[in-house]
Short mmCIF file of C-alpha atoms in Angstrom, two decimals:
data_model
loop_
_atom_site.label_atom_id
_atom_site.label_comp_id
_atom_site.label_asym_id
_atom_site.label_seq_id
_atom_site.Cartn_x
_atom_site.Cartn_y
_atom_site.Cartn_z
CA MET A 1 6.14 -7.81 -19.75
CA ARG A 2 8.63 -10.18 -19.24
CA LEU A 3 10.82 -8.46 -17.15
CA LEU A 4 7.70 -7.41 -14.55
CA PRO A 5 8.40 -10.73 -12.75
CA PRO A 6 12.34 -10.65 -12.30
CA LEU A 7 11.44 -6.30 -11.37
CA LEU A 8 8.77 -7.55 -9.21
CA VAL A 9 11.34 -10.13 -7.40
CA LEU A 10 14.17 -7.34 -7.51
CA LEU A 11 11.90 -4.89 -5.73
CA LEU A 12 11.02 -7.50 -3.07
CA GLN A 13 14.27 -8.19 -2.26
CA LEU A 14 15.73 -4.38 -1.75
CA THR A 15 12.46 -3.53 0.30
CA LEU A 16 12.28 -6.88 2.38
CA CYS A 17 15.38 -8.74 2.84
CA VAL A 18 18.52 -6.84 1.40
CA PRO A 19 20.22 -4.96 4.59
CA VAL A 20 21.65 -1.61 3.93
CA ALA A 21 25.71 -1.32 4.65
CA GLY A 22 26.07 0.95 7.62
CA SER A 23 22.38 0.99 8.78
CA PRO A 24 22.49 0.03 12.59
CA SER A 25 18.41 -0.19 12.50
CA PHE A 26 18.46 -3.29 10.05
CA SER A 27 20.55 -5.33 13.04
CA THR A 28 18.66 -4.13 16.02
CA PRO A 29 15.07 -3.70 15.73
CA SER A 30 13.55 -0.19 16.63
CA GLY A 31 10.74 -1.18 18.89
CA PRO A 32 8.68 -4.23 19.93
CA GLU A 33 5.89 -5.50 18.04
CA GLU A 34 3.28 -3.41 17.75
CA VAL A 35 -0.06 -3.03 15.73
CA ARG A 36 -1.52 0.25 14.67
CA PHE A 37 -5.00 1.62 13.23
CA GLY A 38 -5.67 4.57 10.74
CA ILE A 39 -6.93 6.71 8.41
CA SER A 40 -5.77 6.89 4.64
CA LEU A 41 -6.48 9.58 2.03
CA GLY A 42 -5.63 9.21 -1.37
CA GLY A 43 -3.40 5.96 -2.72
CA ILE A 44 -5.43 3.31 -3.32
CA SER A 45 -9.04 5.13 -2.29
CA PHE A 46 -10.09 8.38 -1.70
CA MET A 47 -10.74 7.19 1.71
CA GLY A 48 -10.13 4.23 4.23
CA PHE A 49 -9.01 2.28 6.95
CA LEU A 50 -5.77 0.61 7.56
CA VAL A 51 -4.20 -2.17 10.06
CA GLU A 52 -0.57 -2.15 10.16
CA TYR A 53 1.14 -4.93 12.22
CA ARG A 54 5.07 -3.63 12.80
CA TRP A 55 7.86 -5.31 14.18
CA GLY A 56 11.18 -3.62 14.54
CA ASP A 57 12.01 -1.75 11.27
CA ARG A 58 9.31 -3.55 9.11
CA SER A 59 5.50 -4.32 9.05
CA VAL A 60 2.65 -5.38 7.07
CA GLU A 61 0.03 -3.12 6.21
CA LEU A 62 -3.70 -4.06 5.17
CA ASN A 63 -5.59 -1.23 3.97
CA LEU A 64 -9.48 -0.89 2.80
CA GLY A 65 -11.10 1.67 1.27
CA THR A 66 -13.25 3.41 -2.08
CA TRP A 67 -13.22 5.79 -4.55
CA SER A 68 -16.82 6.54 -4.60
CA PHE A 69 -18.84 4.25 -1.82
CA GLN A 70 -19.77 2.36 -4.95
CA ASP A 71 -16.33 0.24 -5.07
CA LEU A 72 -14.17 -1.51 -2.89
CA SER A 73 -10.21 -1.28 -2.84
CA PHE A 74 -7.79 -3.84 -0.73
CA SER A 75 -4.17 -3.57 -0.49
CA LEU A 76 -2.11 -5.46 1.28
CA VAL A 77 1.79 -4.35 1.37
CA GLY A 78 5.61 -5.14 2.95
CA LYS A 79 7.32 -2.19 4.14
CA GLN A 80 10.65 -1.62 5.29
CA TYR A 81 11.45 1.37 7.24
CA TYR A 82 15.01 3.29 7.38
CA GLY A 83 16.79 5.01 10.05
CA PRO A 84 16.05 6.29 13.33
CA GLY A 85 14.58 9.32 14.55
CA ASP A 86 11.03 11.35 14.28
CA PHE A 87 10.99 11.10 10.24
CA ARG A 88 11.52 7.66 8.74
CA PRO A 89 11.44 7.05 5.25
CA PHE A 90 9.63 3.95 3.82
CA SER A 91 9.50 1.67 0.97
CA GLY A 92 7.10 -1.00 0.17
CA LEU A 93 5.99 -3.58 -1.80
CA GLY A 94 2.64 -5.36 -2.59
CA LEU A 95 -1.04 -5.78 -4.15
CA TRP A 96 -3.91 -3.57 -4.48
CA ALA A 97 -7.36 -4.86 -6.03
CA VAL A 98 -10.65 -2.96 -6.91
CA LEU A 99 -13.94 -4.36 -7.03
CA SER A 100 -16.90 -2.90 -8.85
CA PRO A 101 -20.05 -4.60 -8.58
CA SER A 102 -22.16 -4.41 -11.73
CA ARG A 103 -25.20 -2.28 -11.56
CA THR A 104 -27.25 -3.80 -14.55
CA GLU A 105 -27.78 -6.70 -16.30
CA ASP A 106 -25.56 -5.82 -19.27
CA GLU A 107 -22.41 -5.60 -17.04
CA GLN A 108 -20.76 -7.90 -14.69
CA THR A 109 -18.33 -7.01 -11.68
CA GLY A 110 -15.36 -4.93 -12.40
CA VAL A 111 -12.07 -6.01 -11.25
CA ALA A 112 -8.59 -4.74 -11.17
CA VAL A 113 -4.81 -5.88 -9.25
CA LEU A 114 -2.35 -4.08 -9.34
CA VAL A 115 0.93 -4.06 -8.22
CA ARG A 116 1.80 -1.28 -5.67
CA ALA A 117 5.52 0.22 -4.28
CA PRO A 118 5.02 3.18 -1.76
CA VAL A 119 7.39 5.38 -0.87
CA GLY A 120 7.02 7.95 1.42
CA VAL A 121 7.87 9.04 5.18
CA GLU A 122 6.44 8.99 8.65
CA TRP A 123 6.37 11.62 11.01
CA ASN A 124 6.55 10.31 15.09
CA VAL A 125 3.94 13.30 16.06
CA ASP A 126 4.13 11.70 19.72
CA THR A 127 4.94 8.46 20.95
CA ASP A 128 1.26 7.02 19.71
CA HIS A 129 0.67 9.15 16.38
CA HIS A 130 2.43 9.38 13.05
CA LEU A 131 1.27 11.24 10.37
CA GLY A 132 2.53 9.74 6.76
CA ALA A 133 2.79 10.78 3.12
CA HIS A 134 3.75 8.16 0.12
CA ILE A 135 3.52 8.15 -3.65
CA SER A 136 2.62 5.04 -4.50
CA LEU A 137 3.88 3.74 -7.85
CA ASN A 138 1.31 1.09 -9.04
CA ARG A 139 1.27 -1.04 -12.54
CA ALA A 140 -2.20 -2.98 -13.44
CA LEU A 141 -0.93 -6.73 -13.52
CA TRP A 142 -4.76 -7.71 -14.64
CA ILE A 143 -7.82 -6.38 -15.22
CA ARG A 144 -11.85 -7.50 -16.01
CA ARG A 145 -13.94 -4.52 -17.04
CA LYS A 146 -17.49 -4.33 -16.72
CA ASP A 147 -18.94 -4.32 -19.86
CA PRO A 148 -18.00 -8.27 -20.84
CA GLY A 149 -17.25 -7.24 -24.54
CA ASP A 150 -14.33 -5.35 -23.36
CA ASP A 151 -11.18 -7.25 -23.71
CA TYR A 152 -8.65 -4.89 -23.96
CA PRO A 153 -5.30 -5.75 -22.10
CA PRO A 154 -4.18 -3.74 -18.95
CA SER A 155 -1.70 -0.39 -19.79
CA ASP A 156 2.00 -1.07 -19.42
CA ARG A 157 2.71 2.36 -17.71
CA ILE A 158 3.76 2.58 -13.85
CA VAL A 159 1.19 5.17 -12.45
CA PRO A 160 2.29 7.51 -9.48
CA LEU A 161 -0.80 8.21 -7.18
CA PRO A 162 0.14 10.01 -4.11
CA GLY A 163 -1.60 9.47 -0.47
CA PHE A 164 -1.59 10.51 3.49
CA PHE A 165 -2.37 8.66 6.48
CA TYR A 166 -2.37 9.14 10.10
CA VAL A 167 -1.66 6.25 12.77
CA TRP A 168 -2.00 5.54 16.16
CA LYS A 169 -1.01 3.04 18.08
CA ARG A 170 -3.10 1.94 21.17
CA ARG A 171 -1.81 0.86 24.80
#
């Protein structure tokens, strides 16, 4: 548990701050600022809606979704895209929270906060339409379970979850 904050700092530096030697995409942005909208399947939720603000090869993505229509998943991730072309790999780092409201008097609202590191590829189908796939590496930071008597700590495991998305840029 003591290695987690230095590991997060290192991942954040590698993802958003440190240029890769010999990569021209870091010195010259690949495009103007843009906002993209889309839908997601898997990853942080069964299905979701996402908004991504991109500038050059970097972006911030907000994803809202649900697993069972009785909960809410929220993710905010900074992403870095690599290289030119129609297939662009990316990596990212951010937070993911899941809220599950109580349904009985014996329950409390369940909350989980996780660190999320997606690694994937995006395909530029045409100018305004993109498909993507990723594996999101997730680790729980804090959990409040629905059972008020359950104070078992979150697992130390890193859980990989696959996800897919479709985004479009509105002109």
